[in-house]
Every structure is written in structure tokens, then in C-alpha cells.
Short mmCIF file of C-alpha atoms and ligand atoms in Angstrom, two decimals:
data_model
loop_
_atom_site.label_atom_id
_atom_site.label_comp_id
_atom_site.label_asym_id
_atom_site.label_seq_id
_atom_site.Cartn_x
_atom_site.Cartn_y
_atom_site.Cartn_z
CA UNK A 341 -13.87 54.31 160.56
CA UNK A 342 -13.42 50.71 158.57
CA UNK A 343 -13.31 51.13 155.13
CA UNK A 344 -15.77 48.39 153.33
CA UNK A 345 -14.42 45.32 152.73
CA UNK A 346 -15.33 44.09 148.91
CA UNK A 347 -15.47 40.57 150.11
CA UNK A 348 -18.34 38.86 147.45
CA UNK A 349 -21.81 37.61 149.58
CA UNK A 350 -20.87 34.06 149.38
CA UNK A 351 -17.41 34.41 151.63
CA UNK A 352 -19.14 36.72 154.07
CA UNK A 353 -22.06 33.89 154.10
CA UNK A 354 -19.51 31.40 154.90
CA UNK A 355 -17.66 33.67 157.56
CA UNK A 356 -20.86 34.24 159.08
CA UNK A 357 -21.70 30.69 159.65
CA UNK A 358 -17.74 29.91 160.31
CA UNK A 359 -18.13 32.59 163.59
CA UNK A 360 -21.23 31.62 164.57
CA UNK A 361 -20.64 27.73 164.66
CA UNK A 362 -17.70 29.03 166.92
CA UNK A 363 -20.12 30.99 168.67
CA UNK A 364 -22.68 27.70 169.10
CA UNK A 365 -19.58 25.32 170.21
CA UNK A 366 -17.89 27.84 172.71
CA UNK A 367 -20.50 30.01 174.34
CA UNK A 368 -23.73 28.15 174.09
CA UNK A 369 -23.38 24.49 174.02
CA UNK A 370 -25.63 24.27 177.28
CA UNK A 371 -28.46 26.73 175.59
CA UNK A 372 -27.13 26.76 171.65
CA UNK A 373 -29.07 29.92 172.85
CA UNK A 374 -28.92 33.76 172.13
CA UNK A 375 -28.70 36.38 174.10
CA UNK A 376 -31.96 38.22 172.34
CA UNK A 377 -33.80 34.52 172.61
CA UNK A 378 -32.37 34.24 176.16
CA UNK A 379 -33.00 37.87 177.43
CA UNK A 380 -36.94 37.38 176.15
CA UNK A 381 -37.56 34.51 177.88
CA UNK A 382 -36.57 36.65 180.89
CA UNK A 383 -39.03 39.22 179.99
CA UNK A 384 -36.23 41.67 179.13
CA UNK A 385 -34.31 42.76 176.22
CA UNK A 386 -30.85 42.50 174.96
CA UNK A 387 -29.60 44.79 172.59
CA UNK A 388 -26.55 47.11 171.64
CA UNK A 389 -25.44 50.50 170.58
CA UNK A 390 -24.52 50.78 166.74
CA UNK A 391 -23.03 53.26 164.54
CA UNK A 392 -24.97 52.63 161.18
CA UNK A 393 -21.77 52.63 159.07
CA UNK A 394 -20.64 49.38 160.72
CA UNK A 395 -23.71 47.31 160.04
CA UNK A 396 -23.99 48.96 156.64
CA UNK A 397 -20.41 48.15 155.53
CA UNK A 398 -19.76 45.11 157.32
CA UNK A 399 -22.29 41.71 156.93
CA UNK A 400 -20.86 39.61 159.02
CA UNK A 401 -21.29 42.03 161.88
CA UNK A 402 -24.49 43.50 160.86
CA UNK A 403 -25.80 39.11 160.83
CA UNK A 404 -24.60 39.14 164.61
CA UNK A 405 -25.94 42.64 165.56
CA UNK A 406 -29.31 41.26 164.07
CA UNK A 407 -28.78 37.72 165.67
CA UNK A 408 -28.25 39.04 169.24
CA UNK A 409 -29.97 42.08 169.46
CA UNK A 410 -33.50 43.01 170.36
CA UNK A 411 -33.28 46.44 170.62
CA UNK A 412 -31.00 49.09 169.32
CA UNK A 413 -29.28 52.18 170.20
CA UNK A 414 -27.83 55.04 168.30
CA UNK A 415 -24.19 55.32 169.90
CA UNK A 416 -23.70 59.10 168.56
CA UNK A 417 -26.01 59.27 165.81
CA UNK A 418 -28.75 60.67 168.35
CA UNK A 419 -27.09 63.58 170.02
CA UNK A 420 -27.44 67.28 169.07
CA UNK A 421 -23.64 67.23 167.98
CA UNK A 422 -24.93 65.34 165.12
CA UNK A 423 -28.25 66.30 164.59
CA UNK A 424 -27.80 69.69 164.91
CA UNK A 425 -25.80 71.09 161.93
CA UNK A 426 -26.89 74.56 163.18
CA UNK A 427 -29.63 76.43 165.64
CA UNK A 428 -32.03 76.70 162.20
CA UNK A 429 -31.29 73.10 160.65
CA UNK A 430 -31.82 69.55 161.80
CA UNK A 431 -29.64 66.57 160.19
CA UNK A 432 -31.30 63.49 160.40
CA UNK A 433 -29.18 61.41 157.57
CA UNK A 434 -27.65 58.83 160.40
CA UNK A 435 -30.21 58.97 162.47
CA UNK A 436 -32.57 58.05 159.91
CA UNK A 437 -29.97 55.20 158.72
CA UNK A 438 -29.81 53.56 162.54
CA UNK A 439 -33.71 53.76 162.28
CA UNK A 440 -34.03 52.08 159.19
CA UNK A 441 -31.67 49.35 160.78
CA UNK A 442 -33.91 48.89 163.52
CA UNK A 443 -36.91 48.73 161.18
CA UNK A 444 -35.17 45.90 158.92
CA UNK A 445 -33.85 44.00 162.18
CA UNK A 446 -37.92 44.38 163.37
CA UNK A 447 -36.43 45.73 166.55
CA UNK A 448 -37.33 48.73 168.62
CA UNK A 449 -34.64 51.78 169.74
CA UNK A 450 -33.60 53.01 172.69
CA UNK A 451 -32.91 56.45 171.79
CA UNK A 452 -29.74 58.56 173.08
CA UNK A 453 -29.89 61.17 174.36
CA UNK A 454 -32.05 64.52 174.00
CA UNK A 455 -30.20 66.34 176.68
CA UNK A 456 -26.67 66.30 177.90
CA UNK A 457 -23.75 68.55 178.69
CA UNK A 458 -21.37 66.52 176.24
CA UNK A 459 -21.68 66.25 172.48
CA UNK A 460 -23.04 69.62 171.65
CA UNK A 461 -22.31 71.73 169.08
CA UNK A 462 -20.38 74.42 169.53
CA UNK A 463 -23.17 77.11 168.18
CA UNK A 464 -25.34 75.87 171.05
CA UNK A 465 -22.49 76.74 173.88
CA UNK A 466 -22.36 80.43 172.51
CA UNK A 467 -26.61 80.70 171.34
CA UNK A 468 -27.68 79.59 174.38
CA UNK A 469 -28.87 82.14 176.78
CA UNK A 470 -31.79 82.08 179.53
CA UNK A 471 -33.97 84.11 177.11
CA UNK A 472 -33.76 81.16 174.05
CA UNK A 473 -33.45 78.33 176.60
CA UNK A 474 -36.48 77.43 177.06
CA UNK A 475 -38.06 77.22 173.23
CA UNK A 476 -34.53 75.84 171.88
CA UNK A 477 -34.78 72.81 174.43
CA UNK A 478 -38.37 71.81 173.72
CA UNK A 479 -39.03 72.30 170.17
CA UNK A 480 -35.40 70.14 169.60
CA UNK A 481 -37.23 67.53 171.94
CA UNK A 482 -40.71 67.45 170.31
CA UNK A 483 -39.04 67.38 166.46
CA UNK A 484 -36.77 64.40 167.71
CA UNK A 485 -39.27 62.72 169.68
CA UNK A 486 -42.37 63.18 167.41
CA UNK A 487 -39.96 62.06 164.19
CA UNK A 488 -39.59 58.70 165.82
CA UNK A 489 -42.32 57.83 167.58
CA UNK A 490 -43.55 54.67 167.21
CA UNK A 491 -40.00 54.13 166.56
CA UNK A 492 -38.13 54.59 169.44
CA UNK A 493 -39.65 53.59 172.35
CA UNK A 494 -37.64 54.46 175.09
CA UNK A 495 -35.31 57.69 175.50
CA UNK A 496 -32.29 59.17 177.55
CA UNK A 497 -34.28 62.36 178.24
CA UNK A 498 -31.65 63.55 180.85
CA UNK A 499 -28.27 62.17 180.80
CA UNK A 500 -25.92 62.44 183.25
CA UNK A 501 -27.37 65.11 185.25
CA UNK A 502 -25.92 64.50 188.79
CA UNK A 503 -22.17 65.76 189.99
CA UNK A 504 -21.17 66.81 193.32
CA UNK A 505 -18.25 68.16 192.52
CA UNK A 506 -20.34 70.98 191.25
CA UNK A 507 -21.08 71.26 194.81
CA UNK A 508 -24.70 72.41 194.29
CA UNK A 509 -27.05 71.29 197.53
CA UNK A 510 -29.17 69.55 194.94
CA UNK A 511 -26.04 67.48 193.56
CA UNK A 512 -26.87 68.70 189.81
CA UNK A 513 -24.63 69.15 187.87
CA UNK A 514 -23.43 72.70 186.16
CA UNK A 515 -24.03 72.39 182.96
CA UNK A 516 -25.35 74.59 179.90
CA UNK A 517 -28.85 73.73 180.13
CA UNK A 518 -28.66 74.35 184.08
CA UNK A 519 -27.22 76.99 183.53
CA UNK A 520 -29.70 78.42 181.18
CA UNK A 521 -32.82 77.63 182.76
CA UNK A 522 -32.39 76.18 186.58
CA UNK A 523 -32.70 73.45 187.75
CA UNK A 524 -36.08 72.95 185.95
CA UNK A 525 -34.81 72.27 182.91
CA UNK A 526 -35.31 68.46 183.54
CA UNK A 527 -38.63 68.52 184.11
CA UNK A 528 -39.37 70.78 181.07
CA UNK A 529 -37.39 67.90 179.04
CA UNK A 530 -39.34 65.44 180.85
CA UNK A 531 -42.46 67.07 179.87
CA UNK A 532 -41.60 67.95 176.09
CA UNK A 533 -40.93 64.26 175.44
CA UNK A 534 -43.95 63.06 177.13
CA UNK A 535 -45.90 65.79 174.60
CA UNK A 536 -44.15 64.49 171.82
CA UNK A 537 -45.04 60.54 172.30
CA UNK A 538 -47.39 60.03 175.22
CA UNK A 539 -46.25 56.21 174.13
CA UNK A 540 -42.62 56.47 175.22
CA UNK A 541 -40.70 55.58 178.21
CA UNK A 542 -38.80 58.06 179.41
CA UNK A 543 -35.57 57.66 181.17
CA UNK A 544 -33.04 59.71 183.44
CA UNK A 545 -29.78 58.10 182.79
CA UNK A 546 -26.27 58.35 184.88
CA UNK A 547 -23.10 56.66 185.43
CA UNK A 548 -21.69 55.99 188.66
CA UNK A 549 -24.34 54.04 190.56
CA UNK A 550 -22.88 50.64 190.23
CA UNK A 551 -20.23 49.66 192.74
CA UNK A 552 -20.70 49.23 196.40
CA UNK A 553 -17.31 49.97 197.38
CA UNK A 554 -16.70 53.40 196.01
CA UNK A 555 -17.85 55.75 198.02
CA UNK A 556 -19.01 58.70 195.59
CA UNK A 557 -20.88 55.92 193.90
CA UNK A 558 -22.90 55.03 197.36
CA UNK A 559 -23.51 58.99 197.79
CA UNK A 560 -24.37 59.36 194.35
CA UNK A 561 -27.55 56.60 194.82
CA UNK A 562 -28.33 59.16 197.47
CA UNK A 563 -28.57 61.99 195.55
CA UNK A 564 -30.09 60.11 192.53
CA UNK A 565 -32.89 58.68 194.88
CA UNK A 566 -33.81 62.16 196.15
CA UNK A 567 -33.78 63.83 192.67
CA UNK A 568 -35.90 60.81 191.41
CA UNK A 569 -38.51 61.55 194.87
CA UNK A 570 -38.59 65.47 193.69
CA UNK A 571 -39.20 64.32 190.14
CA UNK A 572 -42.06 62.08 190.59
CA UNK A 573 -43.42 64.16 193.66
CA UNK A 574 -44.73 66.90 191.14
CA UNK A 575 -45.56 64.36 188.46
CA UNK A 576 -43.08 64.74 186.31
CA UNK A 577 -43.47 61.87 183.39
CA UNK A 578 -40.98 59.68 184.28
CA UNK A 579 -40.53 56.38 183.93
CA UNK A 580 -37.56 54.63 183.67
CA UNK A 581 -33.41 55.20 185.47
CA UNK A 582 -31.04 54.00 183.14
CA UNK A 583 -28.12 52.86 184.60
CA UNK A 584 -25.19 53.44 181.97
CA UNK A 585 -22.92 50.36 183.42
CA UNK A 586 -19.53 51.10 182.67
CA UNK A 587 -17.43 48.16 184.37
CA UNK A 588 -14.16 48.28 185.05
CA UNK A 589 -12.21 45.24 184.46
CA UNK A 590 -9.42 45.73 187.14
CA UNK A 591 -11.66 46.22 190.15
CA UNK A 592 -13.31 43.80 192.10
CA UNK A 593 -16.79 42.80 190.82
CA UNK A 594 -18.29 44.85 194.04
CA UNK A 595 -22.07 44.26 193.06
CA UNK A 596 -23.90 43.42 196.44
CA UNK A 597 -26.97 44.53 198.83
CA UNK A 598 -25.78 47.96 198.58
CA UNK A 599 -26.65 47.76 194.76
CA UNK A 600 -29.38 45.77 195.14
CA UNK A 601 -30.84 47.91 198.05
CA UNK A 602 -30.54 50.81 195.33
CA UNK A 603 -32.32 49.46 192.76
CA UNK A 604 -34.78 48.30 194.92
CA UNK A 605 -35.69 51.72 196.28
CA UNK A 606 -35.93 52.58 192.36
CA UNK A 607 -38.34 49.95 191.77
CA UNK A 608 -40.55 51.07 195.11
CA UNK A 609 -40.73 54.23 193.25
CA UNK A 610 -42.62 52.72 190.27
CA UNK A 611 -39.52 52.82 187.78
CA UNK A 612 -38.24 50.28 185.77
CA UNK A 613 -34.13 50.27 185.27
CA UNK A 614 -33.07 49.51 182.44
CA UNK A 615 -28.48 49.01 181.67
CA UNK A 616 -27.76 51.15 178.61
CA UNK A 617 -24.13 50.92 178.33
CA UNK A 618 -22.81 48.05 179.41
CA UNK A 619 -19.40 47.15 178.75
CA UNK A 620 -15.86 46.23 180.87
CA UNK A 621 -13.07 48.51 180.19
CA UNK A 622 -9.89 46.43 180.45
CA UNK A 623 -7.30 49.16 179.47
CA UNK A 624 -5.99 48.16 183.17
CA UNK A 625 -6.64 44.81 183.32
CA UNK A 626 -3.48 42.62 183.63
CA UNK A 627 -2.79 39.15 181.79
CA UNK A 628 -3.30 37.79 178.36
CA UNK A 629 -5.80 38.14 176.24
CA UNK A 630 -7.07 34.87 177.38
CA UNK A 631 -6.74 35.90 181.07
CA UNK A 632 -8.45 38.71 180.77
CA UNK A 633 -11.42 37.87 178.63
CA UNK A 634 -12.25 35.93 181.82
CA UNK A 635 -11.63 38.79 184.17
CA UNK A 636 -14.44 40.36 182.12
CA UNK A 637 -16.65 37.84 181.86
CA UNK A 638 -16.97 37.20 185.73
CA UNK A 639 -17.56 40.95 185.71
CA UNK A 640 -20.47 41.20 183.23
CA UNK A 641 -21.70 37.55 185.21
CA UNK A 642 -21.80 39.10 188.48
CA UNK A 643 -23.23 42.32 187.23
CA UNK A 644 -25.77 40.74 185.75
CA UNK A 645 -26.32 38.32 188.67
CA UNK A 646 -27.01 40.82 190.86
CA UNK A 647 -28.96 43.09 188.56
CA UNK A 648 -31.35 40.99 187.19
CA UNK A 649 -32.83 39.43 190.75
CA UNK A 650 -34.94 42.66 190.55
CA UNK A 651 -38.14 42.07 187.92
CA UNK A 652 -37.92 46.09 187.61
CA UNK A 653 -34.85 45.55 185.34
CA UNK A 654 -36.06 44.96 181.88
CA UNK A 655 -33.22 45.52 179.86
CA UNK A 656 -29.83 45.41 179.05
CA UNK A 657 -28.36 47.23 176.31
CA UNK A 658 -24.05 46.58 175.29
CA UNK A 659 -21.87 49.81 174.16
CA UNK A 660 -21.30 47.73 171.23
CA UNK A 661 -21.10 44.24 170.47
CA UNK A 662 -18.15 42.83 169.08
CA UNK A 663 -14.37 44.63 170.26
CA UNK A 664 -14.22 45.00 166.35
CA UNK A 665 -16.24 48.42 167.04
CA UNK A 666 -15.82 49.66 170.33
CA UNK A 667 -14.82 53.46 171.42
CA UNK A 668 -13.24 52.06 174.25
CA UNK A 669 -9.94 51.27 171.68
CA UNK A 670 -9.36 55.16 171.04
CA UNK A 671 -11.03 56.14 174.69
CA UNK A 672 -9.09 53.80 176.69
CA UNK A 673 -6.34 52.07 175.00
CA UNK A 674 -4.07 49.88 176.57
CA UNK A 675 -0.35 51.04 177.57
CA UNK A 676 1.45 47.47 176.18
CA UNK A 677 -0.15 48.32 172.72
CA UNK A 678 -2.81 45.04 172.81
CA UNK A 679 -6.17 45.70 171.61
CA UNK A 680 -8.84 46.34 174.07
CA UNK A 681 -11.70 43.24 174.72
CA UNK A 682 -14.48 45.08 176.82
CA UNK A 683 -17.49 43.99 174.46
CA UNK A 684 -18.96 40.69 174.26
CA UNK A 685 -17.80 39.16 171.28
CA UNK A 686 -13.87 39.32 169.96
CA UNK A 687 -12.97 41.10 166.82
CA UNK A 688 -13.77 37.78 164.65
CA UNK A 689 -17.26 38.10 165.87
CA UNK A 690 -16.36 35.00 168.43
CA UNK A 691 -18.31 34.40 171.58
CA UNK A 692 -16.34 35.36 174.28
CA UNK A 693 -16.48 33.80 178.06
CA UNK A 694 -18.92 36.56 178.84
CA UNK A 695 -21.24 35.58 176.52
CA UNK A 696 -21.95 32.06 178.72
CA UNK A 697 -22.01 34.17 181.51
CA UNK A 698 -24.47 36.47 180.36
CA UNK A 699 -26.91 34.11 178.93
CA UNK A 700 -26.09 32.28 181.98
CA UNK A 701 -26.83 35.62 184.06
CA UNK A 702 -30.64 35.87 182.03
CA UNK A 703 -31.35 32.32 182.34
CA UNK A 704 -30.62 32.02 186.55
CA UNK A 705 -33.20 34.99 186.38
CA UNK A 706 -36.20 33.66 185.06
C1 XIL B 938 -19.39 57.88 173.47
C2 XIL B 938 -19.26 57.12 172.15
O1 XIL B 938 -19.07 55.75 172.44
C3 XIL B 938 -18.10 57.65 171.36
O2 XIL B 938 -18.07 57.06 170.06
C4 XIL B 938 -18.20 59.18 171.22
O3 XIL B 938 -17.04 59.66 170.59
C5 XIL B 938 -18.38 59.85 172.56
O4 XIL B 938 -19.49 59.27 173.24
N1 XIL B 938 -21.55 57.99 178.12
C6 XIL B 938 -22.53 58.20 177.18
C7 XIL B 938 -22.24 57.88 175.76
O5 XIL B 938 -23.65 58.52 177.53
O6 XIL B 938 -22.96 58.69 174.86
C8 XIL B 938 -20.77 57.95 175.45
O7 XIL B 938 -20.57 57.47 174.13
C9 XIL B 938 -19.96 57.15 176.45
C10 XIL B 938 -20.18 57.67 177.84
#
């Protein structure tokens, strides 16, 4: 949580255009560019996930959030943890205050996520029983859904629904909804959001599916591809697989045909892919800060590289923007005590290297 900083408008004017001249001289002298400007010329979109307090409470982030970003994302605000006081109420206060973000920045949301085995609350665990399933899962999906239609134009209907080592033949994973109501429960989501805004793209959204050289990653494309066939084999409306994009900064950048033959197949399917959580977690990354801001930007540039040959991908959505908010710092801090870099921009709202490669990444697209 930062506490609001009573710094008068005219400072935080001047800070603003203090970072972003740094921003113009370091990361865009070739394009003196943006990534939201950048990203739209590509026929995509750039955006990030917020938390509204931060752009609420802080200026001179909220000015690059609105600079840089095309479309938004709730970070937590979205999930049943929060919205979801208890099994008769529904809290939309920060919801509602990301959407009225969005709706000053003119920008559409990405919303996260209507169903997932993390971030419930703890009534659900013990309510939930194969005779409630059914009605608590759609009528929380057609208030949400209906509420910001027209709003939010894209959602995580499904997240993270594939684990072998649940072992099930099907790869799904075991959670409470599975266990609730089978392994239909996805296409009942599916079909409760579509009800709810015929308008809205509807996405399936896992982690795991980026390298090439890990092998539960190559057998987890597998099992996504196959659970993606069954979907759209009985018509299921779906539409989009997001691809969360958690990088790892100590690894190598192992982004090739394998990846691209993935997303490929996607694409054949009639999906579009869109990158929902992007960001490089260097909590093992050795060197200085200097050293490894560079690390991270080759990752994010060959990620990008290789993810944006395919016209399917249309966009690409940060876990933040700026390491002055990112959940990486309490999730995975670093063991000699330095603060953690995996967003974009630096904690004084700087450009980092992997800004240039990014915009670089967008404009080598086309
Ligand atoms: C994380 C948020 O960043 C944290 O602030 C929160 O405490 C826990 O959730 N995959 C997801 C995201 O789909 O919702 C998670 O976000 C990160 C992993």
C-alpha cells in the first residue's frame, strides 16, 4: 500500500515531464514513440494491470499508466475474493473505481478473471457443493459480465484450468469448481459470459505455455490444444487463449518454432492470443541493477519478437507498469535485499532498456 504523497499539482506536473523527457531521451529517441501509439500501429494493444489506489493516489504514475496504456486490467480488483463479500452480497467499490479509470483514460478493460481456483473467498470453499454449483457460478458470471458490458471487452472466463499433476486424463486441473460440477464447468462459464455480453471476447487463460525448453511447458501446449479442439468442437463461445507470460529473467530467452508452432495451431483454430501478464521476474537474476535491466529487456525483446510474427496476437497486456507497483517485490523478492525490476519502467517512472525493445518488438511487426 503507498500512502498518498501531498506533493502540490505543480511539482507532480514538473516530475511528470522531468520522467518522461527521460523517458523520450533514453527509450525512444529512434520513435519519441509510445508503446500504446506503437502497439496501434501494429493493430494490437498495449496496456497494463492496475490496482485503482495507485493511479488514484499517485499522478505521476496514473500520467504514465494513461500515456502508455490502451487497455486496462483489474490486477485483483476483479476476482470473487474481492467482489464477493459473501454468497448473498456483491462488492463492486474497486471494481467500479478501475472502471471509472478506464472510462477517464477512454480505454477499454480486459477483465480478470470470473473463474479460478485462487483468490476465493473462503465462504465459497465451504458453500460450494454440486447441488449450488451450478446457479452460484452463472448468476456471479452474468451480474459481473452484464455490469460491465460495454465496458470490458474482453474476459479471463477460465483461468488456469490445466495441471497434470492432478493427473486427470483430460489434464484439468482439481479444483473447486471441477470439483463441483465436472469437467463442464468451463463450458457453462463459457456460455454464461457469452449470455451476459454477446459483445465480449472471451478468453481461456494459462501460464506455462511459453518456453520451448521446458518440457511440462511443451506437454502443456498439448493438452491446451486438445482442450481448446473439445471446446470449440461443441461450440462452446470461445474466442480468445490468453497467454499469462510470466518470464523468468535467469533462463535463457527459449522463444522459438516450438512457440511459434503453438500459437500457430491456436490461430488455425480461429482464436486470437492475446499476453495478459507479462512481466520478467528477476528475483534470480544475477548482476547490477544495470546488468540486469538488460537481462530483462532482451527477454521481453525476444518474447515479443517471436510472439508478435503471428497477426492472431492482438495484444499485450504488462502485470504492472512501473517496478514502483509490482507484486513481484513481496511474491518474489530478491535474497541480497535489492529491489526487484521485472516491469517496464523503474520506480522513478524511467524507461527502462525494455521499453526500446518492446516498441522495437511492435514496430519489426508491422
Ligand atoms: C496476483 C496479484 O498480482 C497479486 O497482487 C495478488 O496478491 C495475487 O494475484 N496469475 C494470475 C494473477 O492470474 O491474478 C496473479 O495476480 C498472478 C498470477
Amino acid at each position: 500500500m503507498v500512502l498518498y504523497d501531498p506533493v502540490p499539482m505543480p511539482t507532480r506536473r514538473i516530475a511528470l515531464v522531468g520522467g518522461l523527457s527521460a523517458f523520450a531521451s533514453s527509450a525512444c529517441a529512434a520513435s519519441s514513440s509510445t508503446l500504446r501509439v506503437v502497439s496501434s500501429a501494429s493493430h494490437r494493444q498495449f496496456g497494463a494491470a492496475i490496482e485503482p489506489q495507485h493511479i488514484e493516489q499517485d499522478a505521476d504514475f496514473a500520467g504514465l499508466v494513461q500515456q502508455q496504456c490502451g487497455l486496462l486490467t483489474a490486477e485483483n480488483a476483479m476476482k470473487w475474493n474481492q467482489l464477493r463479500p459473501s454468497r448473498e452480497q456483491f462488492d463492486f467499490a474497486d471494481a467500479d473505481r478501475v472502471a471509472a479509470i478506464a472510462g477517464r483514460f477512454k480505454v477499454p478493460m480486459h477483465g480478470h478473471c470470473l473463474v479460478w481456483h485462487e483468490a476465493n473467498p473462503d465462504w465459497l470453499a465451504s458453500d460450494l457443493s454440486p447441488r449450488n454449483a451450478r446457479a452460484l457460478l452463472t448468476s456471479h458470471i452474468e451480474t459481473v459480465v452484464e455490469r460491465y458490458a460495454g465496458k470490458v471487452a474482453s474476459w479471463d472466463v477460465v483461468n488456469e484450468a490445466v495441471e497434470r499433476n492432478d493427473r486427470r486424463p483430460d489434464g484439468l486441473r482439481k479444483s473447486l469448481w471441477l470439483e463441483a460440477l465436472g469437467a463442464d464447468y468451463l463450458e457453462l462459464a463459457f456460455r454464461a459470459a457469452h449470455a451476459a455480453d454477446p459483445k465480449a471476447r472471451l478468453a481461456l487463460a494459462d501460464y506455462g505455455l511459453e518456453y520451448d525448453d521446458e518440457p511440462w511447458m511443451v506437454e502443456k501446449r498439448g493438452t491446451m490444444l486438445i482442450l481448446l479442439r473439445n471446446l470449440i468442437s461443441r461450440g462452446v463461445p470461445i474466442h480468445v487463449l490468453a497467454l499469462q507470460g510470466h518470464l523468468l529473467g535467469d533462463r535463457p530467452a527459449a522463444f522459438g518454432q516450438g512457440l511459434r508452432d503453438f500459437l500457430s495451431a491456436v490461430a488455425d483454430l480461429g482464436l486470437e492470443i492475446f499476453i495478459t501478464e507479462l512481466d520478467v521476474n528477476d528475483q534470480n537474476t544475477p548482476g547490477s541493477a544495470t546488468q540486469r535491466d538488460q537481462a530483462v529487456a532482451e527477454i521481453y525483446g525476444r518474447f515479443l519478437d517471436t510472439v508478435l510474427r503471428l497477426p492472431a496476437v492482438k495484444s499485450v497486456v504488462t502485470w504492472g507498469l512501473s517496478d514502483r507497483y509490482t507484486s513481484k517485490s513481496w511474491f518474489a523478492p530478491r535474497a541480497d535485499g535489492a529491489t526487484v525490476r521485472p516491469l517496464p519502467f523503474d520506480r522513478d517512472l524511467v524507461a527502462k532498456p525494455a521499453v526500446a525493445r518492446m516498441l522495437r518488438a511492435f514496430q519489426l511487426a508491422g
